[in-house]
Amino acid sequence: EPEVTQTPSHQVTQMGQEVILRCVPISNHLYFYWYRQILGQKVEFLVSFYNNEISEKSEIFDDQFSVERPDGSNFTLKIRSTKLEDSAMYFCASSPTGKPTGELFFGEGSRLTVL
Amino acid sequence: ILNVEQSPQSLHVQEGDSTNFTCSFPSSNFYALHWYRWETAKSPEALFVMTLNGDEKKKGRISATLNTKEGYSYLYIKGSQPEDSATYLCASPIRDSQGNLIFGKGTKLSVKP
């Protein structure tokens, strides 16, 4: 069964370093998302991406964050200069329809630890 | 502001027990309600997406109901099994958004053999 894959599964980095989290969405899906969950808190929406551009982003997704689809398969989240509060599990998701009534297909997550 | 709440936060049951938990959401501007099942070290997986008041959906031993007028959904598990142990997340999309789901904190279910 097709699935969303994410790498790395865990990354430890020093504050101020750049981090790139990678995702391979399901191949025939057109809508891509990043969510995150800080330990003990709710899963939060970061950004949605369609047709090679951001379609929606949350307040969390400030200038330190960027997303890219560098080729036909990868979808990346870059954090330019990590802060301690960026420590979280980051989930990539994809959807065939982009409709609010359509389910999202999530990856297993990338755990980011900022020291 | 769309706020989604779940209760209880955690639940411990014995194998064979039936259980249920609640998701509350604002009834105004309701659009849809998603349920996801998230096993440790795996990806969250969609169980149901519900849109109509009074809707009831079933997948094996798991079922869900929806009351959009009063703003709640129940998830039921009949005859819990250890493999049902997971965190159950509900989420509601912001109207007219593309995949901006507002999640509850989840209910963590542990089923003891």
CSV table of N, CA and C in Angstrom, one decimal, chain A residues 28 34 47 91 107 112:
chain,number,residue,atom,x,y,z
A,28,ASN,N,0.5,9.9,-6.4
A,28,ASN,CA,-0.5,10.6,-7.2
A,28,ASN,C,-1.2,11.6,-6.4
A,34,TRP,N,2.7,20.0,6.2
A,34,TRP,CA,3.6,19.8,7.4
A,34,TRP,C,2.8,20.2,8.6
A,47,VAL,N,1.8,24.2,7.4
A,47,VAL,CA,1.7,24.8,6.1
A,47,VAL,C,1.1,23.7,5.1
A,91,PHE,N,5.4,16.1,11.2
A,91,PHE,CA,4.7,15.2,10.4
A,91,PHE,C,4.5,15.8,9.0
A,107,GLY,N,3.0,10.6,7.3
A,107,GLY,CA,4.2,9.9,7.5
A,107,GLY,C,4.3,9.5,9.0
A,112,LEU,N,12.6,16.1,15.9
A,112,LEU,CA,13.7,17.1,15.9
A,112,LEU,C,14.0,17.5,17.4
